[in-house]
Coordinates of C-alpha atoms and ligand atoms in Angstrom, one line a residue:
M1 CA -39.5 -120.9 -78.6
K2 CA -40.8 -119.0 -75.6
E3 CA -40.6 -120.6 -72.2
T4 CA -42.4 -119.8 -68.9
G5 CA -43.3 -121.3 -65.6
E6 CA -45.8 -118.6 -64.8
A7 CA -49.5 -119.2 -65.3
T8 CA -50.3 -115.5 -65.9
V9 CA -47.6 -115.3 -68.7
L10 CA -49.0 -118.5 -70.3
R11 CA -52.6 -117.2 -70.2
E12 CA -51.7 -113.8 -71.7
W13 CA -49.7 -115.5 -74.5
V14 CA -52.6 -117.8 -75.3
R15 CA -55.1 -114.9 -75.1
A16 CA -53.1 -112.9 -77.7
H17 CA -52.9 -115.8 -80.1
R18 CA -56.6 -116.6 -79.7
A19 CA -57.5 -112.9 -80.3
A20 CA -55.6 -113.2 -83.6
G21 CA -57.9 -116.1 -84.5
R22 CA -55.4 -118.9 -84.1
R23 CA -56.1 -122.5 -83.0
I24 CA -54.1 -123.6 -80.0
G25 CA -52.5 -127.1 -80.0
F26 CA -51.4 -128.6 -76.7
V27 CA -49.0 -131.5 -75.8
P28 CA -48.9 -132.2 -72.1
T29 CA -45.8 -134.2 -71.0
M30 CA -43.8 -135.1 -67.9
G31 CA -40.6 -134.4 -69.9
F32 CA -37.6 -136.6 -70.6
L33 CA -38.8 -136.3 -74.2
H34 CA -38.5 -139.0 -76.8
E35 CA -39.7 -139.4 -80.4
G36 CA -43.1 -140.4 -79.1
H37 CA -43.6 -137.0 -77.5
L38 CA -42.2 -135.3 -80.6
R39 CA -44.7 -137.0 -82.8
L40 CA -47.5 -135.6 -80.6
V41 CA -46.0 -132.2 -81.4
D42 CA -46.1 -133.0 -85.2
E43 CA -49.8 -134.1 -84.9
A44 CA -50.7 -131.0 -82.9
R45 CA -49.0 -128.8 -85.5
R46 CA -51.0 -130.5 -88.3
R47 CA -54.2 -129.4 -86.6
A48 CA -53.3 -126.2 -84.9
D49 CA -50.8 -123.3 -84.7
P50 CA -49.3 -122.4 -82.3
V51 CA -48.3 -125.4 -80.3
V52 CA -47.9 -125.4 -76.5
M53 CA -46.0 -128.1 -74.7
S54 CA -46.0 -128.5 -70.9
I55 CA -43.4 -130.3 -68.9
F56 CA -44.5 -131.1 -65.3
V57 CA -43.7 -134.3 -63.4
N58 CA -47.1 -134.4 -61.6
P59 CA -46.6 -135.7 -58.0
L60 CA -50.4 -136.3 -57.7
Q61 CA -50.3 -139.3 -60.1
F62 CA -47.5 -141.1 -58.3
A63 CA -48.2 -143.3 -55.3
P64 CA -45.7 -142.9 -52.3
T65 CA -44.2 -146.3 -53.3
E66 CA -43.6 -145.2 -56.9
D67 CA -40.7 -143.6 -58.8
L68 CA -41.5 -139.8 -58.5
A69 CA -38.1 -139.0 -56.9
R70 CA -36.1 -140.9 -59.5
Y71 CA -38.4 -140.2 -62.5
P72 CA -35.9 -139.1 -65.3
R73 CA -35.6 -135.4 -65.8
D74 CA -33.4 -133.4 -68.3
L75 CA -34.8 -130.0 -68.9
P76 CA -31.9 -128.6 -71.0
R77 CA -32.2 -131.5 -73.4
D78 CA -36.0 -131.3 -73.5
R79 CA -35.8 -127.6 -74.2
A80 CA -33.5 -128.2 -77.2
L81 CA -35.7 -131.1 -78.5
A82 CA -39.0 -129.1 -78.1
A83 CA -37.5 -126.0 -79.8
A84 CA -36.1 -128.1 -82.7
R85 CA -39.5 -129.7 -83.3
G86 CA -41.2 -126.3 -83.5
V87 CA -42.9 -126.0 -80.1
D88 CA -43.9 -122.3 -79.8
L89 CA -44.4 -122.1 -76.0
L90 CA -42.9 -124.4 -73.4
F91 CA -44.8 -124.2 -70.1
V92 CA -42.7 -125.6 -67.2
P93 CA -44.6 -124.8 -64.0
S94 CA -43.3 -125.6 -60.5
A95 CA -45.3 -127.8 -58.1
A96 CA -46.1 -124.5 -56.2
V97 CA -47.7 -123.1 -59.3
M98 CA -49.7 -126.2 -60.0
Y99 CA -50.6 -127.1 -56.4
P100 CA -50.4 -124.0 -54.2
P101 CA -51.0 -124.6 -50.5
G102 CA -54.6 -125.4 -49.9
S103 CA -55.2 -126.8 -53.4
E104 CA -57.4 -129.8 -52.5
T105 CA -60.0 -130.2 -55.4
R106 CA -59.6 -133.4 -57.4
V107 CA -61.2 -134.8 -60.5
V108 CA -63.0 -138.1 -59.9
P109 CA -62.6 -140.4 -62.9
G110 CA -65.3 -142.6 -64.2
E111 CA -65.7 -146.4 -64.0
A112 CA -63.1 -147.1 -66.6
A113 CA -60.5 -145.9 -64.1
T114 CA -61.3 -148.8 -61.7
R115 CA -59.7 -151.4 -64.0
W116 CA -56.2 -152.4 -65.1
E117 CA -53.8 -149.4 -64.5
G118 CA -56.4 -147.9 -62.1
A119 CA -56.6 -151.1 -60.0
A120 CA -52.8 -151.5 -60.0
R121 CA -52.2 -147.8 -59.2
P122 CA -54.9 -146.5 -56.9
G123 CA -55.4 -142.8 -57.2
H124 CA -53.2 -142.6 -60.4
F125 CA -56.0 -141.5 -62.7
A126 CA -57.5 -139.0 -60.3
G127 CA -54.0 -137.4 -60.3
V128 CA -53.7 -137.5 -64.1
L129 CA -57.2 -136.1 -64.7
T130 CA -56.7 -133.4 -62.1
V131 CA -53.5 -132.1 -63.6
V132 CA -54.8 -132.4 -67.2
A133 CA -57.9 -130.5 -66.2
K134 CA -55.8 -127.8 -64.6
L135 CA -53.5 -127.6 -67.7
F136 CA -56.6 -127.5 -70.0
N137 CA -57.9 -124.6 -68.0
L138 CA -54.6 -122.8 -68.2
V139 CA -53.9 -123.4 -71.9
S140 CA -57.5 -123.6 -73.1
P141 CA -56.4 -125.5 -76.2
D142 CA -58.5 -126.3 -79.3
V143 CA -56.7 -129.6 -79.7
A144 CA -54.7 -131.8 -77.3
C145 CA -52.6 -134.8 -78.3
F146 CA -51.9 -137.9 -76.2
G147 CA -50.0 -141.1 -77.0
R148 CA -51.8 -144.4 -77.5
K149 CA -49.3 -146.3 -75.3
D150 CA -51.2 -144.9 -72.3
I151 CA -54.5 -146.0 -73.9
Q152 CA -56.5 -146.1 -70.6
Q153 CA -55.3 -142.6 -69.8
A154 CA -56.2 -141.3 -73.2
T155 CA -59.7 -142.9 -72.9
L156 CA -60.3 -141.3 -69.5
I157 CA -59.1 -137.9 -70.7
A158 CA -61.4 -138.1 -73.8
A159 CA -64.3 -139.1 -71.4
M160 CA -63.5 -136.2 -69.1
V161 CA -63.5 -133.7 -72.0
R162 CA -66.8 -135.1 -73.2
D163 CA -68.4 -135.3 -69.7
L164 CA -67.3 -131.8 -68.7
D165 CA -68.3 -130.2 -72.1
W166 CA -64.8 -128.8 -72.9
P167 CA -64.6 -127.7 -76.6
I168 CA -61.3 -129.6 -77.0
E169 CA -60.5 -132.1 -79.7
V170 CA -58.6 -135.0 -78.1
V171 CA -56.3 -136.8 -80.6
V172 CA -54.8 -140.2 -79.8
V173 CA -51.5 -140.8 -81.6
P174 CA -50.1 -144.2 -82.4
T175 CA -47.3 -145.5 -80.2
V176 CA -43.8 -144.9 -81.5
R177 CA -41.5 -148.0 -81.3
E178 CA -37.8 -148.8 -81.6
T179 CA -37.0 -150.8 -84.8
D180 CA -37.2 -154.0 -82.7
G181 CA -40.7 -153.2 -81.5
L182 CA -40.0 -151.8 -78.0
A183 CA -42.5 -149.0 -77.2
L184 CA -40.7 -145.8 -76.5
S185 CA -41.1 -144.7 -72.9
S186 CA -39.2 -142.4 -70.6
R187 CA -39.0 -145.3 -68.2
N188 CA -37.0 -147.4 -70.7
V189 CA -33.9 -145.5 -69.4
Y190 CA -34.2 -147.6 -66.2
L191 CA -33.6 -150.9 -68.1
S192 CA -30.3 -152.6 -68.1
A193 CA -29.2 -154.1 -71.5
E194 CA -30.4 -157.6 -70.4
E195 CA -33.7 -156.2 -69.1
R196 CA -34.2 -154.3 -72.4
G197 CA -33.9 -157.6 -74.2
Q198 CA -36.6 -159.1 -72.0
A199 CA -38.8 -156.1 -72.3
L200 CA -39.2 -156.9 -76.0
G201 CA -41.5 -159.7 -74.8
L202 CA -44.3 -157.2 -74.3
N203 CA -44.5 -156.3 -77.9
R204 CA -43.8 -159.8 -79.1
A205 CA -46.7 -161.1 -76.9
L206 CA -49.0 -158.5 -78.4
A207 CA -47.8 -159.3 -81.9
A208 CA -48.6 -163.0 -81.3
A209 CA -52.1 -162.1 -80.2
R210 CA -52.5 -160.0 -83.3
D211 CA -51.4 -162.9 -85.5
A212 CA -53.8 -165.2 -83.8
W213 CA -56.6 -162.7 -84.3
A214 CA -55.6 -162.2 -88.0
A215 CA -55.9 -166.0 -88.3
G216 CA -59.5 -165.9 -87.1
E217 CA -59.2 -166.3 -83.3
R218 CA -61.9 -164.2 -81.6
R219 CA -62.1 -165.7 -78.1
A220 CA -60.7 -163.2 -75.6
A221 CA -59.5 -166.0 -73.3
A222 CA -57.6 -167.6 -76.1
L223 CA -56.0 -164.3 -77.1
E224 CA -55.0 -163.7 -73.5
G225 CA -53.6 -167.2 -73.4
T226 CA -51.5 -166.4 -76.4
V227 CA -50.1 -163.3 -74.7
R228 CA -49.3 -165.3 -71.6
A229 CA -47.7 -168.1 -73.5
T230 CA -45.4 -165.7 -75.4
L231 CA -44.5 -163.9 -72.2
R232 CA -43.4 -167.2 -70.6
M233 CA -40.6 -167.2 -73.2
Y234 CA -39.3 -164.0 -71.4
P235 CA -38.5 -165.1 -67.8
G236 CA -37.4 -161.6 -66.9
V237 CA -41.0 -160.3 -67.5
A238 CA -43.6 -160.6 -64.7
A239 CA -47.0 -159.8 -66.1
D240 CA -49.2 -157.6 -63.9
Y241 CA -52.3 -157.7 -66.0
I242 CA -53.4 -158.7 -69.5
A243 CA -56.6 -156.9 -70.5
V244 CA -58.7 -157.9 -73.5
C245 CA -61.3 -155.1 -73.4
E246 CA -63.5 -152.9 -75.4
P247 CA -62.1 -149.4 -76.1
G248 CA -64.8 -147.2 -74.5
R249 CA -65.0 -148.3 -70.9
M250 CA -62.1 -150.6 -71.0
A251 CA -64.4 -153.4 -69.8
P252 CA -63.3 -157.0 -70.3
V253 CA -64.9 -158.8 -73.3
A254 CA -65.5 -162.5 -74.1
E255 CA -65.3 -162.0 -77.8
A256 CA -62.8 -159.7 -79.6
P257 CA -64.2 -157.9 -82.7
A258 CA -62.1 -155.3 -84.6
G259 CA -61.3 -152.4 -82.3
T260 CA -60.8 -154.6 -79.2
V261 CA -57.8 -153.4 -77.1
I262 CA -55.3 -155.8 -75.7
A263 CA -53.4 -153.9 -73.0
L264 CA -50.8 -155.2 -70.6
A265 CA -48.5 -154.1 -67.8
A266 CA -45.4 -156.0 -66.6
R267 CA -42.4 -155.7 -64.4
V268 CA -39.0 -156.1 -66.0
G269 CA -36.6 -156.0 -63.0
S270 CA -37.8 -153.1 -61.0
T271 CA -39.3 -151.2 -64.0
R272 CA -43.0 -151.3 -64.7
L273 CA -43.8 -151.1 -68.4
I274 CA -47.1 -150.9 -70.3
D275 CA -48.0 -151.6 -73.9
N276 CA -51.1 -152.3 -75.9
T277 CA -52.5 -153.0 -79.4
V278 CA -55.8 -152.3 -81.0
L279 CA -57.0 -155.3 -83.0
G280 CA -57.7 -154.6 -86.7
E281 CA -55.7 -151.4 -86.7
E282 CA -52.2 -150.8 -87.8
P283 CA -49.8 -151.9 -85.1
G284 CA -48.7 -148.8 -83.2
Ligands
LIG301 O1 -48.7 -139.2 -70.1 C1 -48.1 -138.4 -69.3 O2 -47.0 -138.0 -69.6 C2 -48.8 -137.8 -68.1 O3 -49.7 -138.7 -67.5 C3 -49.6 -136.5 -68.4 C4 -50.8 -136.7 -69.4 C5 -48.7 -135.4 -69.0 C6 -50.2 -135.9 -67.1 O4 -49.3 -135.7 -66.2

């Protein structure tokens, strides 16, 4: 596995592969890799060769009150995991490479960014889209893979690619879970053993809504009520939002046909977690 932090080295490496007629796969990450990230590598590999992974904890997508300074980092471990999974190029830029002094231009996300995560974290999606746009320009991938756990992010990135006419296939990969259902997240490392037990409430609440939907419930308010009622059984979980929404613009719905997304965010102790399910699809 080759590794670089230099944009010029990355570009030259990509140019040589493209000149040889190869499809470039890309997995952008903020590091502290887990199996969810590595499945994105597998998916990229199925669709392209070579595969580039980036690791960059993007300051632009964290509010001053958020966890940028303590966001978990372990580059030696990430390097070993990425190499073992077959990443061909690891791009690890510094903040100075990504945002040199005077770098002021930002991507303005569409309306879907005003809701849910976007409402809870003002400026977050502008930060995400800006860094992803920059990474797309540096890597110029044919295919880029994102996790479904961040479903609103994936939706906004797909919309940006469509709206800005980038010839990039955006692939959204199902969430990877622990055997007890907890969605893998780099932030799970913040949880104490007790909080981790409480955090299971997120997936259990989504599973209860899935069961209600499978039994015929289609009223969004009733499905939301099921999620809330299940979460009440986990007193360590404080719900931030419960969204029953359509997948395109993430707009709330009154009725929930197949494909409807139920997304939620909650605090468990001082850790903010998100999870979601897509009704009528395999849980993931
Ligand atoms: O999902 C993430 O890890 C980040 O938001 C991303 C897409 C790598 C942009 O910083």
